[in-house]
């Protein structure tokens, strides 16, 4: 069995055609980009997820650490690759679904709800999202500009939908995410 490896924030996980990375701790995003260099986030992955080149046919594809990451390179059996492929497809479908919400503010709010449901922690006032997302990264995820994301997050704060916390943490002020996420089938 391969050893667990440690990666710093912003580092890339190497891609091998015969192995997947199993994330033990931290967060990774899978990305692609257009010929003009425009970045598109394909997914956000955390502990327990298996990701890697065997799950993508894209030529332009990379795995970027959003936080410090501990991961293990694992050869894939057919059964493991199949299970990882199904999970990977489901998460990618959610990202695609988010991108087709017409209203930019609703697209952002649904992204935050989905991230809170997937990676957040239930607390007294709502859901704590301890995923250090920059406004630029969020903008790339929903196909808008950093300035627009900043403006919308400020608006959500004034409307008491969110409460920004130190270290890029975010508190979503809602008691139950189920109604907001029913169409994503989390």
CSV table of C-alpha atoms in Angstrom, one decimal:
chain,number,residue,atom,x,y,z
A,1,UNK,CA,0.0,0.0,0.0
A,2,UNK,CA,1.3,3.4,-1.0
A,3,UNK,CA,2.1,5.9,1.9
A,4,UNK,CA,0.0,8.9,2.6
A,5,UNK,CA,1.5,12.0,1.1
A,6,UNK,CA,1.1,15.6,2.3
A,7,UNK,CA,0.5,18.5,-0.1
A,8,UNK,CA,0.4,22.2,0.6
A,9,UNK,CA,-2.4,24.5,-0.4
A,10,UNK,CA,-2.3,25.4,-4.1
A,11,UNK,CA,-0.1,22.4,-5.0
A,12,UNK,CA,-1.2,19.9,-7.6
A,13,UNK,CA,-1.8,16.2,-7.3
A,14,UNK,CA,0.1,14.2,-10.0
A,15,UNK,CA,-2.1,12.4,-12.5
A,16,UNK,CA,-1.6,8.8,-13.4
A,17,UNK,CA,-3.7,6.8,-15.9
A,18,UNK,CA,-3.8,3.8,-13.6
A,19,UNK,CA,-4.3,5.2,-10.1
A,20,UNK,CA,-6.7,7.3,-8.2
A,21,UNK,CA,-6.0,9.6,-5.2
A,22,UNK,CA,-7.9,8.8,-2.1
A,23,UNK,CA,-8.2,12.0,-0.1
A,24,UNK,CA,-7.7,11.4,3.6
A,25,UNK,CA,-7.9,15.0,4.8
A,26,UNK,CA,-8.3,18.4,3.2
A,27,UNK,CA,-10.0,19.7,0.0
A,28,UNK,CA,-9.1,19.4,-3.7
A,29,UNK,CA,-10.8,20.9,-6.7
A,30,UNK,CA,-10.7,19.3,-10.2
A,31,UNK,CA,-10.4,21.9,-13.0
A,32,UNK,CA,-10.2,22.2,-16.7
A,33,UNK,CA,-9.7,25.3,-18.8
A,34,UNK,CA,-10.5,26.6,-22.3
A,35,UNK,CA,-8.1,27.5,-25.0
A,36,UNK,CA,-8.2,31.1,-23.9
A,37,UNK,CA,-7.3,30.0,-20.3
A,38,UNK,CA,-10.7,30.4,-18.7
A,39,UNK,CA,-10.8,28.0,-15.7
A,40,UNK,CA,-13.9,25.8,-15.0
A,41,UNK,CA,-14.2,23.9,-11.7
A,42,UNK,CA,-15.4,20.4,-12.3
A,43,UNK,CA,-15.8,19.4,-8.7
A,44,UNK,CA,-14.8,19.9,-5.1
A,45,UNK,CA,-13.6,16.8,-3.2
A,46,UNK,CA,-12.9,16.0,0.4
A,47,UNK,CA,-12.0,13.2,2.8
A,48,UNK,CA,-13.1,9.8,1.5
A,49,UNK,CA,-13.4,10.9,-2.2
A,50,UNK,CA,-11.4,9.2,-4.9
A,51,UNK,CA,-10.3,11.3,-7.8
A,52,UNK,CA,-7.8,11.2,-10.6
A,53,UNK,CA,-7.2,10.9,-14.4
A,54,UNK,CA,-9.0,7.6,-14.8
A,55,UNK,CA,-12.2,9.5,-14.1
A,56,UNK,CA,-11.7,12.1,-16.8
A,57,UNK,CA,-11.3,12.1,-20.6
A,58,UNK,CA,-10.4,15.7,-20.7
A,59,UNK,CA,-7.0,16.6,-22.1
A,60,UNK,CA,-6.8,19.8,-19.9
A,61,UNK,CA,-7.4,18.4,-16.4
A,62,UNK,CA,-5.7,19.0,-13.0
A,63,UNK,CA,-6.3,18.5,-9.3
A,64,UNK,CA,-5.5,21.5,-7.2
A,65,UNK,CA,-5.3,21.5,-3.4
A,66,UNK,CA,-7.6,24.1,-1.8
A,67,UNK,CA,-6.1,23.4,1.7
A,68,UNK,CA,-3.3,21.3,3.0
A,69,UNK,CA,-4.1,17.8,1.8
A,70,UNK,CA,-3.3,14.3,2.9
A,71,UNK,CA,-3.9,11.8,0.1
A,72,UNK,CA,-2.9,8.3,-0.9
A,73,UNK,CA,-2.3,7.1,-4.4
A,74,UNK,CA,-4.2,3.8,-4.9
A,75,UNK,CA,-4.3,1.4,-7.9
A,76,UNK,CA,-7.8,1.0,-9.1
A,77,UNK,CA,-9.6,-2.3,-9.3
A,78,UNK,CA,-12.6,-2.4,-11.7
A,79,UNK,CA,-15.0,-2.3,-8.7
A,80,UNK,CA,-13.3,0.7,-7.1
A,81,UNK,CA,-13.1,2.6,-10.4
A,82,UNK,CA,-16.8,1.9,-11.0
A,83,UNK,CA,-17.8,3.2,-7.6
A,84,UNK,CA,-15.6,6.2,-7.9
A,85,UNK,CA,-16.9,6.9,-11.4
A,86,UNK,CA,-20.5,6.9,-10.2
A,87,UNK,CA,-19.7,9.3,-7.3
A,88,UNK,CA,-17.6,11.5,-9.6
A,89,UNK,CA,-20.4,11.7,-12.1
A,90,UNK,CA,-23.0,12.6,-9.5
A,91,UNK,CA,-20.8,15.5,-8.2
A,92,UNK,CA,-20.1,16.7,-11.7
A,93,UNK,CA,-23.8,16.7,-12.5
A,94,UNK,CA,-24.5,18.9,-9.5
A,95,UNK,CA,-21.8,21.4,-10.7
A,96,UNK,CA,-23.4,21.3,-14.2
A,97,UNK,CA,-26.9,21.8,-12.7
A,98,UNK,CA,-25.6,24.8,-10.7
A,99,UNK,CA,-24.1,26.4,-13.8
A,100,UNK,CA,-27.5,26.4,-15.5
A,101,UNK,CA,-29.4,28.4,-12.8
A,102,UNK,CA,-30.1,31.7,-14.7
A,103,UNK,CA,-29.9,34.1,-11.7
A,104,UNK,CA,-26.3,34.6,-10.6
A,105,UNK,CA,-27.3,35.3,-7.0
A,106,UNK,CA,-29.4,32.1,-6.9
A,107,UNK,CA,-26.5,30.2,-8.5
A,108,UNK,CA,-24.2,31.5,-5.8
A,109,UNK,CA,-26.7,30.8,-3.0
A,110,UNK,CA,-27.3,27.2,-4.3
A,111,UNK,CA,-23.6,26.6,-4.5
A,112,UNK,CA,-23.1,27.7,-0.9
A,113,UNK,CA,-26.0,25.5,0.2
A,114,UNK,CA,-24.6,22.5,-1.7
A,115,UNK,CA,-21.1,23.0,-0.2
A,116,UNK,CA,-22.6,23.4,3.3
A,117,UNK,CA,-24.6,20.2,2.8
A,118,UNK,CA,-21.6,18.3,1.4
A,119,UNK,CA,-18.8,19.7,3.6
A,120,UNK,CA,-20.4,21.8,6.3
A,121,UNK,CA,-21.0,21.2,10.0
A,122,UNK,CA,-24.4,21.7,11.6
A,123,UNK,CA,-24.2,24.4,14.4
A,124,UNK,CA,-26.8,26.2,16.5
A,125,UNK,CA,-27.4,29.0,14.0
A,126,UNK,CA,-27.1,27.1,10.7
A,127,UNK,CA,-24.2,25.4,8.9
A,128,UNK,CA,-20.5,26.2,9.2
A,129,UNK,CA,-18.6,26.0,6.0
A,130,UNK,CA,-14.9,25.7,6.9
A,131,UNK,CA,-13.7,25.6,3.3
A,132,UNK,CA,-11.4,28.4,2.5
A,133,UNK,CA,-12.9,29.7,-0.8
A,134,UNK,CA,-11.7,33.0,-2.2
A,135,UNK,CA,-14.1,35.2,-4.0
A,136,UNK,CA,-12.1,34.5,-7.2
A,137,UNK,CA,-12.5,30.8,-6.8
A,138,UNK,CA,-16.2,31.1,-6.2
A,139,UNK,CA,-16.5,33.3,-9.3
A,140,UNK,CA,-14.8,30.6,-11.3
A,141,UNK,CA,-17.1,28.0,-9.9
A,142,UNK,CA,-20.3,29.9,-11.0
A,143,UNK,CA,-19.1,31.6,-14.1
A,144,UNK,CA,-19.0,35.2,-13.0
A,145,UNK,CA,-16.5,37.9,-11.8
A,146,UNK,CA,-14.9,38.2,-8.4
A,147,UNK,CA,-16.4,41.7,-8.1
A,148,UNK,CA,-19.9,40.3,-8.6
A,149,UNK,CA,-19.3,37.5,-6.0
A,150,UNK,CA,-18.1,40.1,-3.5
A,151,UNK,CA,-21.1,42.3,-4.1
A,152,UNK,CA,-23.5,39.3,-3.8
A,153,UNK,CA,-21.9,38.0,-0.6
A,154,UNK,CA,-22.2,41.5,0.9
A,155,UNK,CA,-25.8,41.5,0.0
A,156,UNK,CA,-26.4,38.0,1.5
A,157,UNK,CA,-24.7,39.3,4.7
A,158,UNK,CA,-27.0,42.3,4.9
A,159,UNK,CA,-30.0,40.0,4.3
A,160,UNK,CA,-28.8,37.7,7.0
A,161,UNK,CA,-28.5,34.7,4.8
A,162,UNK,CA,-24.8,34.3,5.6
A,163,UNK,CA,-22.4,35.5,8.3
A,164,UNK,CA,-18.7,35.7,7.1
A,165,UNK,CA,-16.2,34.5,9.8
A,166,UNK,CA,-12.5,34.9,10.1
A,167,UNK,CA,-10.1,32.7,8.0
A,168,UNK,CA,-12.6,32.6,5.0
A,169,UNK,CA,-15.1,30.5,7.0
A,170,UNK,CA,-18.7,31.1,6.4
A,171,UNK,CA,-21.9,30.5,8.4
A,172,UNK,CA,-25.0,29.9,6.4
A,173,UNK,CA,-27.9,31.1,8.5
A,174,UNK,CA,-30.5,28.5,7.9
A,175,UNK,CA,-32.0,25.8,10.1
A,176,UNK,CA,-32.5,23.2,7.3
A,177,UNK,CA,-30.8,22.9,4.0
A,178,UNK,CA,-33.2,20.1,2.7
A,179,UNK,CA,-35.7,22.4,1.0
A,180,UNK,CA,-33.0,24.4,-0.7
A,181,UNK,CA,-31.3,21.3,-1.9
A,182,UNK,CA,-34.2,19.0,-2.8
A,183,UNK,CA,-33.5,19.3,-6.5
A,184,UNK,CA,-29.9,18.3,-6.0
A,185,UNK,CA,-30.8,15.0,-4.2
A,186,UNK,CA,-27.9,15.2,-1.7
